[in-house]
XYZ file of C-alpha atoms in Angstrom:
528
model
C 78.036 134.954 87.829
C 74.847 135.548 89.604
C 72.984 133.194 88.106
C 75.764 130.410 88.713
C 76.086 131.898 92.166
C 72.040 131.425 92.966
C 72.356 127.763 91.534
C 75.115 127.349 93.867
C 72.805 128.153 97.207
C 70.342 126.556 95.836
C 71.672 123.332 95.453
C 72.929 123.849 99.186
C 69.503 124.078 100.669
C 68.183 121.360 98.653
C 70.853 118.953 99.720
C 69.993 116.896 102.383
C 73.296 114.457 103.427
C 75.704 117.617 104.150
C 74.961 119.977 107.344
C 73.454 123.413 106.416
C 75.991 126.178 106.678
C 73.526 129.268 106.098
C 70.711 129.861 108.263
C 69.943 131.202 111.829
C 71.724 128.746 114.674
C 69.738 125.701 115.439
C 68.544 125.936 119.498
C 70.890 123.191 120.863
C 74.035 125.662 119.726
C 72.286 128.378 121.198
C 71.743 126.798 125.029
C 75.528 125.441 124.487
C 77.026 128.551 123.821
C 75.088 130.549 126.584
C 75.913 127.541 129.051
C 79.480 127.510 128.228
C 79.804 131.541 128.863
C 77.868 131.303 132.015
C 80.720 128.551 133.039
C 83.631 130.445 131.585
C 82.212 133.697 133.795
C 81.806 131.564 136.598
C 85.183 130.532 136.549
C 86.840 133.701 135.784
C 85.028 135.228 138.983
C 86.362 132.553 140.888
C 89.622 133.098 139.517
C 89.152 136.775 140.771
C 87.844 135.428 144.213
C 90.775 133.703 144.787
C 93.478 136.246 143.822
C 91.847 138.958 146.277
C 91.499 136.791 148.710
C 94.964 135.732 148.716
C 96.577 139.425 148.251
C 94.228 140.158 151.731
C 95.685 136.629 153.479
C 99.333 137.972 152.259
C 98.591 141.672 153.123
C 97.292 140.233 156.773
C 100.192 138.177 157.120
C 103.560 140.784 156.116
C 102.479 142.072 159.278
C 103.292 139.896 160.995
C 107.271 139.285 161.190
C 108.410 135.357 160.850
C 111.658 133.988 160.994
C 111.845 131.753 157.701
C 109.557 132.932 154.332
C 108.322 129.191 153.966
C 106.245 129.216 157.070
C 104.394 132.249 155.588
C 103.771 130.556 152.017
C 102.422 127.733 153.899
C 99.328 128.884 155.711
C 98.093 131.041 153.161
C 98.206 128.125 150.075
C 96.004 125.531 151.807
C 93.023 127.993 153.110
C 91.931 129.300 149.368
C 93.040 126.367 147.748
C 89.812 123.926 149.216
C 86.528 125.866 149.551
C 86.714 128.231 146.269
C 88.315 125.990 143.669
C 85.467 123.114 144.662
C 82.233 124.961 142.720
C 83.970 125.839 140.133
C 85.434 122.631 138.928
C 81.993 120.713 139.405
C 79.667 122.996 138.569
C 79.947 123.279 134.429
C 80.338 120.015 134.315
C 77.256 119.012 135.699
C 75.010 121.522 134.087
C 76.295 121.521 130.734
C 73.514 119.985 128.350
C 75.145 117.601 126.119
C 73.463 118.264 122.430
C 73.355 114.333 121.657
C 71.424 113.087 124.253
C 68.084 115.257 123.599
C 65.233 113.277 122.910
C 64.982 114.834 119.428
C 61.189 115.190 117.866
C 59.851 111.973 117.418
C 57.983 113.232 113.961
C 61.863 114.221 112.540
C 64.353 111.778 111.910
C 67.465 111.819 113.928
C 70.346 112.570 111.339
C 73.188 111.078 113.697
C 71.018 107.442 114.292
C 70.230 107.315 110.059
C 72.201 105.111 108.110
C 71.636 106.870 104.864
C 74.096 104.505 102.234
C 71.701 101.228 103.839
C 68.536 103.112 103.208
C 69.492 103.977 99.551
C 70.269 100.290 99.379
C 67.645 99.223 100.775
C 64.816 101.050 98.989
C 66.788 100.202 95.583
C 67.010 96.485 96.053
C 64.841 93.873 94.253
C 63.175 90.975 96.188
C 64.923 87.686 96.034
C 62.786 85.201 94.096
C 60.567 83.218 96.466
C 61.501 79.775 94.563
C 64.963 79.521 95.973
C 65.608 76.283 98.367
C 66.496 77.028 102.106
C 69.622 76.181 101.881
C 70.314 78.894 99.508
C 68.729 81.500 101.354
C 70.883 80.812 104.565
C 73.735 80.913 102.439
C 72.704 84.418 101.104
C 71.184 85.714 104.568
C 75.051 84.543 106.812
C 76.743 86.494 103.306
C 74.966 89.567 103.981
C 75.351 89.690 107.825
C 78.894 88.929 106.852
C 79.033 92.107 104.491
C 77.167 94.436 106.395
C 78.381 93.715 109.675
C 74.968 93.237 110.915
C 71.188 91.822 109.674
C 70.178 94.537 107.505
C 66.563 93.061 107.143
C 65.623 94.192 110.628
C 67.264 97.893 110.096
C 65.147 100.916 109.642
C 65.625 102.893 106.466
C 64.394 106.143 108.832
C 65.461 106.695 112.636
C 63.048 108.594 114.099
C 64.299 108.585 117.706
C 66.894 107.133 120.234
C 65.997 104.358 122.680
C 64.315 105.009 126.076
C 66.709 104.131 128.799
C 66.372 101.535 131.027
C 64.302 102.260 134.699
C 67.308 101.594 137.819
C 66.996 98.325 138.899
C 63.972 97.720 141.353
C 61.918 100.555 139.991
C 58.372 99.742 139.547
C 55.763 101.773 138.220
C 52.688 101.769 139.606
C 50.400 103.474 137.308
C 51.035 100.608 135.010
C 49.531 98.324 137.375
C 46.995 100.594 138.281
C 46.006 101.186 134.415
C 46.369 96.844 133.230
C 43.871 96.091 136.076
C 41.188 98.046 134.992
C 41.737 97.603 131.813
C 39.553 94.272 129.533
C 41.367 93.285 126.335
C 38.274 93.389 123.609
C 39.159 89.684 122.844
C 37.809 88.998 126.691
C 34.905 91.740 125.960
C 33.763 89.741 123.174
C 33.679 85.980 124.171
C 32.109 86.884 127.677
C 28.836 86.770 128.379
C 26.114 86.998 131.510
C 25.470 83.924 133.033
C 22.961 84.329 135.713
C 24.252 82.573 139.102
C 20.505 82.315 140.594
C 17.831 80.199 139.296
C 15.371 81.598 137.378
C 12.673 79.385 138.662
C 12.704 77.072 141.478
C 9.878 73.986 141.206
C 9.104 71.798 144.271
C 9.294 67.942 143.188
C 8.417 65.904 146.126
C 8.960 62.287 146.718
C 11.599 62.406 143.781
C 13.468 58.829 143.879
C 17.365 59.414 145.159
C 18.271 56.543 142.568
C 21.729 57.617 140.429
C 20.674 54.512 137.906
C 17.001 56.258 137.082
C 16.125 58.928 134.493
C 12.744 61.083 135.989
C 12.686 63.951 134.201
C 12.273 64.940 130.275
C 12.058 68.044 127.968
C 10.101 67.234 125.137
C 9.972 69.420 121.655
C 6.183 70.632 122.620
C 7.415 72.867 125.491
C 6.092 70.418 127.962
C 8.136 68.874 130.803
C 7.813 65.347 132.085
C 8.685 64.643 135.517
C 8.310 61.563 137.669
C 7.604 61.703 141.551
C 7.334 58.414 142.866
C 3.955 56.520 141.407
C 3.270 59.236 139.421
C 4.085 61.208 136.509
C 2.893 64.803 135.737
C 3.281 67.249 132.745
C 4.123 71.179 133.375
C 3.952 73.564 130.453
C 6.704 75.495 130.045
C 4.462 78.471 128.346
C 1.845 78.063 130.734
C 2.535 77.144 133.546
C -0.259 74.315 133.601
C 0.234 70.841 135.717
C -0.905 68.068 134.968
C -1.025 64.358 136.262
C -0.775 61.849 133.336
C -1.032 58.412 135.644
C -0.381 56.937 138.332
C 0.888 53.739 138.860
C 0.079 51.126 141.749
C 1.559 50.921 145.138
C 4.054 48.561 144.313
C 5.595 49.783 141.370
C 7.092 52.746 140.253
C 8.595 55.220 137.670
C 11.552 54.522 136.556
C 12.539 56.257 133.487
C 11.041 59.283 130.771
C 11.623 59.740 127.286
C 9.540 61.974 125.183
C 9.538 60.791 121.289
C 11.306 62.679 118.335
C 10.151 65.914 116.931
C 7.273 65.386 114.291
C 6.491 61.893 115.065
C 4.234 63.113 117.780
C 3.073 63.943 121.305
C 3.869 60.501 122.570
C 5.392 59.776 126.005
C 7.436 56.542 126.926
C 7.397 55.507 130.401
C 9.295 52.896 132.129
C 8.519 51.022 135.432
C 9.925 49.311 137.845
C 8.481 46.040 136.979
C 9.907 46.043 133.747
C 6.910 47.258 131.319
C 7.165 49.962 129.345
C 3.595 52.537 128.803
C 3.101 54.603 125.866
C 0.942 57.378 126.433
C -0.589 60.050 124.015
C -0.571 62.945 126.065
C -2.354 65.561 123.979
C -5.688 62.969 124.747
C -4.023 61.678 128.310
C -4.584 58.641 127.275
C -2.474 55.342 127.462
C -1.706 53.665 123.991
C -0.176 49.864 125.040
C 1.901 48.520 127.594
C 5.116 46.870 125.891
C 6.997 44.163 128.340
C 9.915 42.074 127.907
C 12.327 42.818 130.227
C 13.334 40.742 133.768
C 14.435 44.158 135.692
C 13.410 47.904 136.198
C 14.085 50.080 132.437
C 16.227 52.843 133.792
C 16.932 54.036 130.427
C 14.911 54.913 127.372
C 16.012 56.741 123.894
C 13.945 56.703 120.983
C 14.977 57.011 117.315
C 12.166 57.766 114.613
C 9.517 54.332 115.742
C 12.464 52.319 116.988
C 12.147 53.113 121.140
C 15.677 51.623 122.469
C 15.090 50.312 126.603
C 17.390 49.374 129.274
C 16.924 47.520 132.181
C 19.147 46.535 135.342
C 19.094 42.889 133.724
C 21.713 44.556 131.043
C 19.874 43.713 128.122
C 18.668 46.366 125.493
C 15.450 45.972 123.864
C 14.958 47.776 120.438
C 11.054 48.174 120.021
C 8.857 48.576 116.678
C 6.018 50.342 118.342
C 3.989 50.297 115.275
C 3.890 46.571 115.482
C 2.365 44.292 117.409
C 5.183 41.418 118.275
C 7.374 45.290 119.092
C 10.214 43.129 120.504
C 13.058 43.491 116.894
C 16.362 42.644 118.801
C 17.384 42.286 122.243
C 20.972 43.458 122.673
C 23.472 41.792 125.701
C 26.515 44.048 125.954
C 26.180 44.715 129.447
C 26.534 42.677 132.730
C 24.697 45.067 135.269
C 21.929 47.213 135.021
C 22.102 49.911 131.927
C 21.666 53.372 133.721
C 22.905 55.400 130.091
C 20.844 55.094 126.400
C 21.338 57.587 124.239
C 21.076 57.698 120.327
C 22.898 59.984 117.946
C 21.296 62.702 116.295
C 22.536 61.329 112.709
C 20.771 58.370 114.753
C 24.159 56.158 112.977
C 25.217 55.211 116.945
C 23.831 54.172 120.200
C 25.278 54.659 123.526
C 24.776 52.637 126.381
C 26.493 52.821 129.718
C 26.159 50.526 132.219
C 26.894 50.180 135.746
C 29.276 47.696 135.188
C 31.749 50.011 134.079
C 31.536 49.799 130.608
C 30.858 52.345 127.687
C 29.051 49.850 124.454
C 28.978 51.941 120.971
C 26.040 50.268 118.386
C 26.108 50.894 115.174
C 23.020 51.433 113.101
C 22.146 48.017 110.603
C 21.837 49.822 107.870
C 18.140 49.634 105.776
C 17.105 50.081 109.527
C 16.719 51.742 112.267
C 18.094 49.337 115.069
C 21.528 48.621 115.718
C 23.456 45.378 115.092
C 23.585 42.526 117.807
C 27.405 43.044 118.646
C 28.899 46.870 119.676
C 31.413 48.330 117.737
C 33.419 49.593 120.334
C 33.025 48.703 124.256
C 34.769 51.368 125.710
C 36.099 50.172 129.889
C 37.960 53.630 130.651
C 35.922 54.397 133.383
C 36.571 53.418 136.688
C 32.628 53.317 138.005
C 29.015 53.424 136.387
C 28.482 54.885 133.396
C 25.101 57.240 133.559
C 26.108 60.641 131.952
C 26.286 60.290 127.984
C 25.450 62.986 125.417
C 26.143 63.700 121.906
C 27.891 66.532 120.334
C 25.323 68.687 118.067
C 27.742 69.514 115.560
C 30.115 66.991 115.717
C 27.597 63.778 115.351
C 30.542 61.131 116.319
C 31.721 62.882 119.159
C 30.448 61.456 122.412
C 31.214 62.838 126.251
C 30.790 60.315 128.561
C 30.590 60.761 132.785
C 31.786 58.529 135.665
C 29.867 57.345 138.880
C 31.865 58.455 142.405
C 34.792 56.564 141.944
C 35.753 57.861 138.263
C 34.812 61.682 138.413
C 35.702 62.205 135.144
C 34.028 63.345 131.715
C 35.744 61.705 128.833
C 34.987 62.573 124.936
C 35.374 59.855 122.132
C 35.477 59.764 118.676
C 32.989 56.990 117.890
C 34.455 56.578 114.031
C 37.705 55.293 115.579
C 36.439 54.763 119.299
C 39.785 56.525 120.322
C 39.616 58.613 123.795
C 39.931 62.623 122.638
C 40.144 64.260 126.149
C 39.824 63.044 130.134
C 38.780 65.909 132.370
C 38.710 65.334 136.078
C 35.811 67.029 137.679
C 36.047 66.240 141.042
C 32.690 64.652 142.295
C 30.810 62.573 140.713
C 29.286 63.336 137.289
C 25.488 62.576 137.152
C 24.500 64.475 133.568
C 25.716 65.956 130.880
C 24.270 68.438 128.058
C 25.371 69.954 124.756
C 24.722 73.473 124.000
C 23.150 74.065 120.684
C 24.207 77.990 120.397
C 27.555 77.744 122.067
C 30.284 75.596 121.621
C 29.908 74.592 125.621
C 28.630 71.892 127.917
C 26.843 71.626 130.952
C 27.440 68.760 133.338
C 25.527 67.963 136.644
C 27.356 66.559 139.957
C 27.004 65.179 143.359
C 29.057 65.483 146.188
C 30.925 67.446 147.697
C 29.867 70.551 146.108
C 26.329 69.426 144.443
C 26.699 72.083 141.581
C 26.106 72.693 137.898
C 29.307 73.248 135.668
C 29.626 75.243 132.390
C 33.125 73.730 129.919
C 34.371 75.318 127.349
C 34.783 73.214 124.212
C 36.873 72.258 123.551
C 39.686 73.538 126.127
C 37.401 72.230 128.617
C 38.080 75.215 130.863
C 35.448 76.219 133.292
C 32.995 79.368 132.205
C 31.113 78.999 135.657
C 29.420 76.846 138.468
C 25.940 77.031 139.403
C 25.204 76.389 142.644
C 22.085 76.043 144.752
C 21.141 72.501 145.553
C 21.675 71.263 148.748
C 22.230 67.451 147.989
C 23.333 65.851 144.373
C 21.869 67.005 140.892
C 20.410 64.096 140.266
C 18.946 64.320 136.199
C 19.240 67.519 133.648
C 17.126 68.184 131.029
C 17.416 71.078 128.098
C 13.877 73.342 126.827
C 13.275 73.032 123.030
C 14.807 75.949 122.351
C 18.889 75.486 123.992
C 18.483 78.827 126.083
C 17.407 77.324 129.983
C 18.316 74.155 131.689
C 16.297 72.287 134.283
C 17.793 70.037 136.989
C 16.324 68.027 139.371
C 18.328 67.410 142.554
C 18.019 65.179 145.472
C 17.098 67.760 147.641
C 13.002 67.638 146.181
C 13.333 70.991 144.173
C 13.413 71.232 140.034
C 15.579 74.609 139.160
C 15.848 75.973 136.070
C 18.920 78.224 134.934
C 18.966 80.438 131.651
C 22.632 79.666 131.274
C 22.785 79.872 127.409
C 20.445 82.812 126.315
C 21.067 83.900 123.029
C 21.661 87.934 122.644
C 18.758 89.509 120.707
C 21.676 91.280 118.644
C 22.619 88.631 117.291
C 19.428 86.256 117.219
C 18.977 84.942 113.402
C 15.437 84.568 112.785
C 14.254 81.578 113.547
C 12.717 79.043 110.292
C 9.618 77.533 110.723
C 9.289 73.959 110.297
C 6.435 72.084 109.017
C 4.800 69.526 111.018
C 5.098 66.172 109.121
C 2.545 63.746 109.435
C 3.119 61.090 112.020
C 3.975 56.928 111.093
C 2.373 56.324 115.172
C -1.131 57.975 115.057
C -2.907 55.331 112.846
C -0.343 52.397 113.646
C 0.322 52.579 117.261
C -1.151 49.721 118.390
């Protein structure tokens, strides 16, 4: 018998689904029991309250003498019938915890909120195969809402604790607000980054032409910076600090356009002039290799690919030029009615771009076994509503091409040049003068006039602004990026050159840079 009788508790204790009937009293039953005797000692001294108070109204009043024995009931009946009865009634009531309510720990499960048959269920049932159609799943899911009463893939095997409830209507806390404004989700930590808003150098550039239609300045791959101012061209090392004066042309002409030639063919300079030649100058000896004509108007535009230097003039026509050869004219292009203002070859070099400021937006392809385009565009592009100057290639994406409008268009438009179908239109505002790739981040700079004569920073491609860089005091005019995609240098209307270290690369994070070998040069023995 003892033995069966130890088995007996035992298997009490260990049993978990029936309440424990040994044990000291749990603290809930404790604070309701003492509550419930303070109440019922409350009410039993208001219950004494009340009888000697009215034996003293009765003793008071049997002095007294009345005619009739109702009048004397009356009086007496009302008086302690309102002011003791009142506490008493409310009192327990009100202050009597209620033992389902408490928050419970949230680290034990609640017994009363656990559905223990489900959770058995639950934790012995076998996933359904995942082969089944959809069909037959709905079928099975509406079956066992239908069974259960309710979706027993969203119940908890374990119910830890009840449900806050709900604030009163109009409450508002204010520590939340306090706390959500201070605090930076580490998604916005992470893609942020310091932009300076000030220039990190500011370079006078007098008598600068205030032509929209010209290109004066260039970054080449050897550091050095090209700029034109008026008759004149000059060369500033970026390392240095070193200026230079490479020529000067005659009073009546001008510069009209820069382009430096492709990295590892050289330290050759093109420069265009307003009476429609074209110089090529070496200028590691500052000295001027041949003068290459052919054109009717200004060249406002020049873009080089490999030996092949592409030109644009306000005539319209496009000259691709063999500088290694004496007759340098290969093909003159005609895809343009007004003066081309935009040249700008892929880096795949498989496209050229040409905008003109006749509105229109001329793709090229490449003629393959060379390195000139066809005669006739494969796509001409008449989207924009006024000249086309602003055109730059994506790094990564080689076919992707963002194109900006003159004053009356304002807008930056990308293209796929595969399909020549229009990607994205973004409306900027002012009028769109330049546009750069970054080569670290996927972002985009673009240059603009009036009203606001600032620098813009796009995300890529959600096109949402990252910042605007202000400082000039009339329209950027050109923008050129250093060798190595950290600073940007624009020139503006306003005579200065500033240069902004907008996409600095963290040292952190900084991969080592390769070194690449200089490959001998096709122009230094044939340039002619």
């Amino acid at each position: 018998m003892a033995g069966y009788s130890f088995m007996n508790d035992l298997s009490n204790v260990v049993r978990m689904d029936e309440p424990i009937t040994r044990g000291p009293m749990p603290r809930w039953q404790k604070k309701c029991m003492d509550s419930s005797s303070a109440s019922v000692n409350m009410s039993l001294n208001a219950s004494r309250n009340k009888m000697n108070a009215s034996l003293n109204v009765s003793s008071g009043q049997s002095k007294t003498p009345s005619k009739g024995g109702s009048s004397r009931s009356k009086t007496p009946s009302r008086t302690p019938s309102k002011t003791p009865t009142k506490s008493p009634r409310s009192n327990p009531s009100s202050k009597s915890p209620t033992p389902g309510k408490s928050g419970g720990d949230r680290f034990i499960p609640n017994r009363s909120a656990t559905d223990f048959d489900l959770g058995s269920f639950k934790l012995k049932q076998r996933p359904s195969g995942e082969g089944g159609s959809p069909t037959q799943a709905e079928k099975e899911r509406v079956m066992s809402e239908n069974l259960h009463g309710r979706d027993i893939n969203n119940q908890r095997i374990l119910s830890y604790q009840n449900k806050a409830p709900l604030p009163p209507e109009g409450y508002q806390n204010h520590l939340k607000a306090v706390y959500t404004q201070s605090k930076t989700p580490a998604s916005v930590k992470g893609s942020t980054r310091y932009i300076p808003q000030a220039p990190d150098r500011i370079l006078d550039a007098p008598e600068i032409c205030d032509d929209y239609y010209l290109n004066l300045i260039d970054w080449g791959h050897n550091n050095i910076l090209a700029v034109a101012l008026g008759t004149s061209v000059y060369l500033w090392n970026a390392a240095t600090g070193n200026i230079d004066q490479l020529l000067e042309l005659e009073s009546n002409d001008y510069v009209s356009s820069l382009s430096w030639i492709q990295a590892g063919e050289g330290e050759h300079l093109a420069v265009g002039t307003s009476l429609g030649t074209i110089q090529l100058w070496d200028t590691q000896a500052m000295k001027r290799e041949r003068i290459m004509t052919g054109h009717g108007g200004r060249v406002g535009s020049l873009s080089w690919n490999s030996y092949i230097l592409s030109s644009g003039s306000r005539t319209g026509q496009i000259i691709h030029s063999d500088v290694r050869m004496r007759e340098h004219n290969v093909l003159t292009l005609s895809g343009h009615t007004q003066e081309v203002c935009g040249l700008k070859w892929s880096p795949d070099g498989r496209y050229l771009a040409s905008g003109g400021n006749d509105n229109l937006l001329n793709i090229w392809p490449l003629d393959p076994g060379t390195m000139h385009t066809r005669a006739q565009p494969l796509h001409s592009l008449s989207a924009h509503q006024a000249a086309v100057k602003a055109v730059a290639w994506c790094p990564w994406q080689p076919h992707v091409l963002a194109s900006g409008g003159g004053t009356a268009d304002r807008c930056i438009r990308f293209w796929n040049c595969n399909t020549g179908t229009l990607l994205n239109t973004v409306d900027t505002k002012s009028q769109v003068c330049a546009i750069l790739w970054s080569a670290h981040y996927k972002e985009l700079i673009s240059g603009h006039g009036y009203a606001n004569n600032q620098l813009i920073i796009w995300k890529y491609p959600s096109m949402a602004k990252v910042t605007e860089l202000t400082g000039h005091s009339s329209r950027v005019l050109h923008m050129a990026m250093s060798p190595d995609g950290t600073t940007v240098i624009s020139a503006g209307a306003d005579e200065t050159l500033r240069l902004w270290k907008c996409f600095a690369v963290d040292p952190a994070k900084k991969k080592s840079a390769k070194e690449v070998k200089a490959e001998p040069s096709l122009l230094k023995t044939r340039i002619r």
